[in-house]
Coordinates of C-alpha atoms in Angstrom, one line a residue:
M250 CA -65.9 90.5 -33.7
E251 CA -69.3 88.9 -33.4
N252 CA -72.3 90.1 -35.3
G253 CA -75.2 91.2 -33.2
K254 CA -78.0 90.3 -35.6
S255 CA -80.2 87.2 -35.7
S256 CA -83.2 88.5 -37.5
G257 CA -85.1 91.7 -38.4
D258 CA -86.9 91.7 -35.1
K259 CA -85.4 94.4 -32.9
S260 CA -86.1 92.4 -29.8
S261 CA -83.8 89.6 -31.0
L262 CA -80.7 91.9 -31.4
K263 CA -77.7 90.5 -29.6
P264 CA -74.6 92.0 -28.0
I265 CA -71.6 92.6 -30.3
R266 CA -68.1 91.6 -29.2
C267 CA -65.5 94.0 -30.5
K268 CA -62.3 95.9 -29.8
A269 CA -62.2 99.1 -27.7
A270 CA -59.5 101.3 -26.2
V271 CA -60.4 101.4 -22.5
C272 CA -59.2 104.0 -20.1
W273 CA -58.8 102.2 -16.8
K274 CA -57.0 104.9 -14.8
A275 CA -56.3 108.7 -15.3
G276 CA -53.2 109.4 -17.4
E277 CA -52.4 105.7 -18.0
P278 CA -52.1 104.3 -21.5
L279 CA -55.4 103.1 -23.0
V280 CA -55.8 99.3 -23.0
M281 CA -56.9 97.7 -26.3
E282 CA -59.2 94.8 -25.3
E283 CA -62.4 93.0 -26.4
I284 CA -65.7 94.3 -24.9
L285 CA -69.4 93.6 -25.4
V286 CA -71.7 96.3 -26.8
A287 CA -75.3 95.8 -25.9
P288 CA -78.2 96.2 -28.4
P289 CA -79.8 99.7 -28.7
Q290 CA -82.8 100.3 -26.5
S291 CA -85.7 102.6 -27.4
Y292 CA -84.6 105.8 -29.2
E293 CA -81.1 104.5 -29.5
V294 CA -78.8 103.6 -32.4
R295 CA -75.9 101.1 -32.5
I296 CA -73.2 102.2 -35.0
R297 CA -70.0 100.7 -36.4
I298 CA -67.3 103.3 -36.3
I299 CA -65.4 103.9 -39.5
C300 CA -62.8 106.3 -38.1
T301 CA -62.4 108.5 -35.1
A302 CA -60.3 111.6 -34.5
L303 CA -58.6 112.8 -31.3
C304 CA -59.8 115.9 -29.7
H305 CA -58.1 117.7 -26.8
S306 CA -61.2 117.1 -24.7
D307 CA -60.3 113.4 -24.8
I308 CA -56.9 114.4 -23.3
T309 CA -58.5 116.6 -20.7
F310 CA -60.8 113.9 -19.4
W311 CA -58.1 111.2 -19.8
K312 CA -55.9 113.2 -17.3
L313 CA -58.7 114.3 -15.0
Q314 CA -58.7 112.6 -11.6
V315 CA -61.7 114.4 -10.0
P316 CA -65.4 114.3 -10.9
P317 CA -66.8 114.3 -13.6
A318 CA -63.9 111.8 -14.2
C319 CA -64.8 108.2 -13.8
F320 CA -63.2 104.9 -14.7
P321 CA -63.1 102.5 -16.5
R322 CA -64.3 104.6 -19.5
I323 CA -64.4 104.5 -23.3
L324 CA -63.3 108.0 -24.4
G325 CA -63.6 109.5 -27.9
H326 CA -66.4 111.7 -29.3
E327 CA -65.3 112.9 -32.8
A328 CA -66.1 110.2 -35.4
I329 CA -68.1 108.9 -38.3
G330 CA -69.9 105.6 -38.5
V331 CA -72.6 103.4 -40.2
V332 CA -75.8 102.4 -38.5
E333 CA -75.7 98.7 -37.6
S334 CA -79.1 98.5 -35.9
V335 CA -81.7 100.7 -34.3
G336 CA -84.0 100.4 -31.3
E337 CA -87.7 101.0 -31.1
N338 CA -89.1 104.4 -31.9
V339 CA -86.1 105.3 -34.2
T340 CA -87.4 106.6 -37.6
E341 CA -84.9 109.2 -38.9
V342 CA -82.1 106.7 -39.6
V343 CA -82.0 103.1 -40.7
E344 CA -79.5 100.3 -40.9
G345 CA -76.7 101.2 -43.4
D346 CA -77.0 105.0 -43.1
T347 CA -73.8 107.0 -42.7
V348 CA -73.9 109.1 -39.6
L349 CA -71.9 111.6 -37.5
P350 CA -72.2 111.2 -33.7
T351 CA -72.3 114.4 -31.8
F352 CA -71.9 115.1 -28.1
M353 CA -74.6 117.8 -28.3
P354 CA -78.1 116.4 -28.5
D355 CA -80.6 117.8 -31.0
C356 CA -84.0 116.2 -30.3
G357 CA -85.8 118.6 -32.6
D358 CA -89.0 118.7 -30.5
C359 CA -88.3 120.7 -27.3
V360 CA -88.8 124.5 -27.1
D361 CA -85.0 125.1 -27.3
C362 CA -84.4 122.8 -30.3
K363 CA -87.3 124.5 -32.1
S364 CA -85.9 127.9 -31.4
P365 CA -83.3 129.5 -33.6
K366 CA -81.8 131.2 -30.5
S367 CA -80.3 128.1 -28.9
N368 CA -78.7 124.8 -29.5
L369 CA -79.1 123.7 -25.8
C370 CA -81.7 120.9 -25.9
S371 CA -83.9 120.9 -22.8
R372 CA -85.3 117.4 -23.3
L373 CA -81.9 115.9 -23.1
P374 CA -79.7 118.6 -21.4
F375 CA -76.0 118.2 -22.2
K376 CA -73.9 116.9 -19.2
V377 CA -70.7 114.9 -18.8
S378 CA -72.5 111.8 -17.8
P379 CA -71.1 108.2 -17.8
W380 CA -74.6 106.9 -18.8
M381 CA -77.0 106.8 -21.7
P382 CA -78.9 110.1 -22.0
R383 CA -82.5 108.7 -21.5
Y384 CA -81.5 105.9 -19.1
E385 CA -79.8 107.0 -15.9
N386 CA -77.3 104.5 -14.4
S387 CA -77.4 102.5 -17.7
S388 CA -74.4 101.7 -19.9
R389 CA -74.2 99.7 -23.1
F390 CA -70.6 98.6 -22.5
T391 CA -69.2 95.8 -20.4
D392 CA -65.9 94.0 -20.4
L393 CA -65.8 90.2 -20.9
N394 CA -66.1 89.7 -17.1
G395 CA -69.4 91.6 -17.0
N396 CA -68.0 94.8 -15.5
T397 CA -69.6 98.1 -16.5
L398 CA -67.6 100.4 -18.8
F399 CA -68.7 104.0 -18.7
H400 CA -69.7 106.2 -21.6
F401 CA -68.1 109.5 -22.6
L402 CA -69.9 112.7 -23.9
N403 CA -72.8 110.6 -25.3
V404 CA -70.5 109.1 -27.9
S405 CA -67.6 106.8 -26.8
S406 CA -66.0 106.4 -30.3
F407 CA -62.8 104.6 -29.1
S408 CA -64.6 101.4 -29.8
E409 CA -65.4 99.5 -33.0
Y410 CA -69.1 99.7 -32.1
T411 CA -70.9 102.1 -29.9
V412 CA -74.5 103.0 -28.9
L413 CA -75.9 106.5 -29.1
D414 CA -79.2 108.2 -28.5
V415 CA -80.9 109.1 -31.8
A416 CA -80.7 112.8 -30.7
N417 CA -76.9 112.5 -31.0
V418 CA -76.6 111.2 -34.6
V419 CA -76.8 113.2 -37.8
K420 CA -77.4 111.4 -41.1
I421 CA -74.9 112.5 -43.9
D422 CA -74.1 111.8 -47.5
S423 CA -72.1 108.5 -47.6
S424 CA -70.0 109.9 -50.5
I425 CA -68.2 112.4 -48.4
P426 CA -64.7 111.3 -47.4
P427 CA -65.1 109.9 -43.8
N428 CA -61.6 111.1 -42.7
R429 CA -62.8 114.7 -43.4
A430 CA -66.5 114.4 -42.4
C431 CA -65.6 113.1 -39.0
L432 CA -64.0 116.5 -38.1
L433 CA -67.4 118.1 -38.0
S434 CA -68.5 115.7 -35.3
C435 CA -66.9 118.1 -32.8
G436 CA -63.8 120.3 -33.2
V437 CA -64.1 122.0 -36.5
S438 CA -67.9 122.5 -36.0
T439 CA -67.2 124.0 -32.6
G440 CA -64.6 126.6 -33.8
V441 CA -66.2 127.5 -37.1
G442 CA -69.7 127.6 -35.5
A443 CA -68.4 129.9 -32.7
A444 CA -67.3 132.5 -35.3
W445 CA -70.3 131.9 -37.6
K446 CA -73.3 131.4 -35.3
T447 CA -72.3 132.4 -31.8
A448 CA -70.3 135.6 -32.5
Q449 CA -71.8 136.2 -35.9
V450 CA -68.5 137.7 -37.1
E451 CA -69.0 140.5 -39.6
Q452 CA -67.1 141.2 -42.8
G453 CA -64.1 143.5 -42.3
S454 CA -64.0 143.0 -38.5
T455 CA -61.1 142.3 -36.2
V456 CA -60.9 139.0 -34.4
V457 CA -58.5 137.9 -31.7
I458 CA -58.0 134.2 -30.9
F459 CA -56.4 133.1 -27.6
G460 CA -54.9 129.7 -28.2
L461 CA -54.1 128.3 -31.7
G462 CA -54.8 124.7 -31.0
S463 CA -57.3 122.9 -33.2
I464 CA -60.3 124.7 -31.8
G465 CA -58.5 128.1 -32.2
L466 CA -57.6 127.3 -35.8
A467 CA -61.2 126.3 -36.5
V468 CA -62.3 129.7 -35.1
A469 CA -59.8 131.3 -37.5
E470 CA -61.2 129.2 -40.4
G471 CA -64.7 130.4 -39.4
A472 CA -63.6 134.0 -39.1
R473 CA -62.0 133.8 -42.6
L474 CA -65.2 132.4 -44.0
C475 CA -67.1 135.3 -42.4
G476 CA -64.8 137.8 -44.1
A477 CA -62.8 139.1 -41.0
S478 CA -60.0 141.5 -42.2
R479 CA -57.7 141.0 -39.2
I480 CA -57.3 137.7 -37.4
I481 CA -54.8 138.0 -34.5
G482 CA -53.6 134.8 -33.0
V483 CA -52.3 134.7 -29.4
D484 CA -50.2 131.7 -28.2
I485 CA -47.0 130.9 -26.3
N486 CA -45.6 128.9 -29.2
P487 CA -44.3 131.0 -32.1
V488 CA -44.5 128.0 -34.4
K489 CA -48.2 128.4 -34.2
F490 CA -48.1 131.6 -36.3
E491 CA -46.8 129.7 -39.3
V492 CA -49.5 127.1 -38.9
G493 CA -52.2 129.7 -38.2
Q494 CA -51.5 131.6 -41.5
K495 CA -52.8 128.6 -43.4
F496 CA -56.1 129.1 -41.6
G497 CA -56.4 132.9 -42.1
V498 CA -54.4 134.2 -39.1
T499 CA -52.9 137.6 -40.2
E500 CA -51.0 138.6 -37.1
F501 CA -49.5 136.9 -34.1
V502 CA -48.8 137.8 -30.4
N503 CA -46.5 135.7 -28.3
S504 CA -47.9 136.1 -24.8
M505 CA -44.5 135.1 -23.3
T506 CA -42.7 138.1 -24.9
C507 CA -45.0 141.0 -24.0
E508 CA -42.4 142.3 -21.5
N509 CA -44.1 144.2 -18.7
K510 CA -47.5 144.5 -20.4
R511 CA -50.5 142.2 -20.2
V512 CA -51.4 140.6 -23.5
S513 CA -54.7 142.5 -23.4
E514 CA -52.8 145.8 -23.3
V515 CA -50.8 144.8 -26.4
I516 CA -54.0 143.8 -28.2
N517 CA -55.7 147.1 -27.3
E518 CA -52.7 149.0 -28.7
M519 CA -52.6 146.9 -31.9
T520 CA -56.3 147.4 -32.5
G521 CA -56.8 151.0 -31.4
G522 CA -59.1 150.2 -28.5
G523 CA -59.9 146.5 -28.7
A524 CA -61.1 143.9 -31.1
D525 CA -64.6 143.3 -32.3
Y526 CA -64.5 139.7 -31.3
C527 CA -62.3 137.8 -28.9
F528 CA -62.3 134.0 -28.5
E529 CA -60.8 132.1 -25.6
C530 CA -59.9 128.6 -26.8
V531 CA -57.5 127.3 -24.1
G532 CA -59.7 126.7 -21.0
S533 CA -58.2 129.3 -18.7
S534 CA -60.3 131.7 -16.6
Y535 CA -57.4 134.2 -16.6
L536 CA -57.4 134.2 -20.4
V537 CA -61.2 134.7 -20.5
Q538 CA -60.6 137.9 -18.4
E539 CA -57.8 139.0 -20.7
A540 CA -60.0 138.4 -23.8
Y541 CA -62.8 140.4 -22.2
A542 CA -60.3 143.2 -21.4
C543 CA -59.3 143.6 -25.0
C544 CA -62.7 143.4 -26.8
R545 CA -64.0 146.8 -27.8
K546 CA -66.2 148.8 -25.5
G547 CA -69.7 149.3 -26.8
W548 CA -70.0 146.3 -29.1
G549 CA -67.1 143.9 -28.4
K550 CA -68.0 140.2 -27.9
T551 CA -65.9 137.7 -26.0
I552 CA -66.7 134.0 -26.6
T553 CA -65.3 131.3 -24.4
L554 CA -64.8 127.8 -25.9
G555 CA -62.0 126.3 -23.8
V556 CA -62.7 123.6 -21.1
D557 CA -61.4 124.8 -17.8
K558 CA -60.8 122.8 -14.6
P559 CA -64.0 121.9 -12.6
G560 CA -64.9 124.8 -10.3
S561 CA -62.9 127.5 -12.0
Q562 CA -64.4 131.0 -11.7
I563 CA -64.2 134.1 -13.8
C564 CA -63.7 137.4 -11.9
L565 CA -64.8 140.7 -13.6
N566 CA -65.0 144.2 -12.2
S567 CA -68.7 145.0 -11.9
S568 CA -68.3 148.6 -12.9
D569 CA -66.4 147.6 -16.0
V570 CA -69.3 145.3 -17.0
L571 CA -71.8 148.1 -16.4
H572 CA -69.8 150.9 -18.1
N573 CA -68.2 149.2 -21.1
G574 CA -71.2 147.5 -22.8
K575 CA -69.3 144.4 -23.8
T576 CA -70.7 140.9 -24.2
L577 CA -69.3 137.7 -22.6
M578 CA -70.8 134.4 -23.7
G579 CA -70.1 130.7 -23.7
S580 CA -70.4 128.5 -26.8
L581 CA -71.0 124.8 -26.7
F582 CA -70.6 123.1 -30.1
G583 CA -70.2 126.5 -31.6
G584 CA -73.9 127.3 -31.1
L585 CA -74.7 124.9 -33.9
K586 CA -77.8 122.7 -34.1
A587 CA -76.2 119.5 -35.2
K588 CA -78.9 118.1 -37.5
S589 CA -79.4 121.3 -39.5
H590 CA -76.0 123.0 -39.4
I591 CA -73.6 120.1 -40.0
P592 CA -75.1 119.3 -43.4
L593 CA -74.6 123.0 -44.3
L594 CA -71.0 122.8 -43.3
L595 CA -70.5 119.6 -45.3
K596 CA -71.9 121.4 -48.4
R597 CA -69.4 124.2 -47.9
Y598 CA -66.7 121.6 -47.7
M599 CA -67.8 119.9 -50.9
S600 CA -67.9 123.3 -52.6
K601 CA -64.3 123.9 -51.5
E602 CA -65.2 126.9 -49.2
L603 CA -64.6 125.2 -45.9
E604 CA -61.1 123.7 -46.0
L605 CA -61.0 120.6 -43.9
D606 CA -58.0 118.9 -45.4
K607 CA -55.5 121.2 -43.6
F608 CA -56.7 120.1 -40.2
V609 CA -55.7 116.5 -40.7
T610 CA -51.9 116.2 -40.0
H611 CA -51.8 112.5 -39.2
E612 CA -53.7 109.3 -40.0
M613 CA -53.0 106.1 -38.1
K614 CA -54.5 102.7 -37.2
F615 CA -56.9 102.5 -34.3
E616 CA -54.4 100.1 -32.6
D617 CA -51.9 102.9 -32.5
I618 CA -54.1 105.2 -30.4
N619 CA -51.6 105.7 -27.6
D620 CA -49.0 106.9 -30.1
A621 CA -51.6 109.3 -31.4
F622 CA -52.3 110.6 -27.8
Q623 CA -48.6 111.3 -27.5
L624 CA -48.5 113.3 -30.7
L625 CA -51.4 115.4 -29.4
L626 CA -49.7 115.8 -26.0
D627 CA -46.5 116.9 -27.7
G628 CA -48.3 119.5 -29.8
K629 CA -47.2 117.7 -33.0
C630 CA -50.6 117.3 -34.6
I631 CA -53.7 119.3 -35.2
R632 CA -56.0 116.4 -35.9
C633 CA -55.1 112.7 -36.0
V634 CA -57.6 110.4 -37.6
L635 CA -57.6 106.8 -36.5
W636 CA -59.0 104.2 -38.9
M637 CA -60.9 101.2 -37.5
G638 CA -60.1 97.8 -39.0

């Protein structure tokens, strides 16, 4: 790779030539090739990726053939890196800082970022855009022929170097193991945060989790930390119960063996009228409805975290909504404010409260990324960490 520095003058920063795994077409193997990463513009940071983890959202958008899909694109959004250079007006990080990139912006200045009620930045609203957040129709990636490569979820970590808006980076302690810290860049923060911040799970409560993939397991970890007494996992794969027990799951329902009953009926019978909190972690409008049907009347909360197909709709009976007093809410990034809550989760990891080690089932070289994709597709890994270099 080529170094992008020629002096301390930000205006003299040069493009960096490096390796990236480029997605040229939906569902096809990623292509490892050399690309050019442009210097950071105002309010931007260029970072060298240390390692990146695979998230199921990468699989979702890798397969997707309709908008917001676009190609060629550099996927990846769960990672850790070191600041290589900064653009103008960047003051909160400097060259050499260890940072976590996050898909959720946290500008710290808008009314929403200043409010404890929301993590949805209004200055830089989250959207699945192929461009830089502040510069519409602007990419920092090109191939060696000068063709534009699109960004993904404000991060694009399947590249040795990437450029992010400063609102999408969180400075962290460089002594924390990178292959654990990177998990808080997306998946674990999303699940743990959904239990901790969005639902605010109470001690002694009953929790039901639809889907025991990595996000569902992170919800279980969050519910365990919050002191839930019953954590019921729902999945079609019975092997998931054995895995889930390591994360605090106490009971299991195989939704394929409920005979003539809906899974919501089974849950209502198990819990004597419904769970206090239900989490949908698959990305299915039908399961959102099932989760809502088995959260308790009067105070039950249903939290949806799964990414469904574009245009999917949820259908609820209006009289049920009126009469049962339940809450249905979405949760992006677990309701966490990245720059204030990620450091708190890292402290809980370092104090051995938050158990990150059990999420990492595989570690591989970046060059083996297509093999890692297959492991995730086959359901053989929770989190696979890919090391650069």
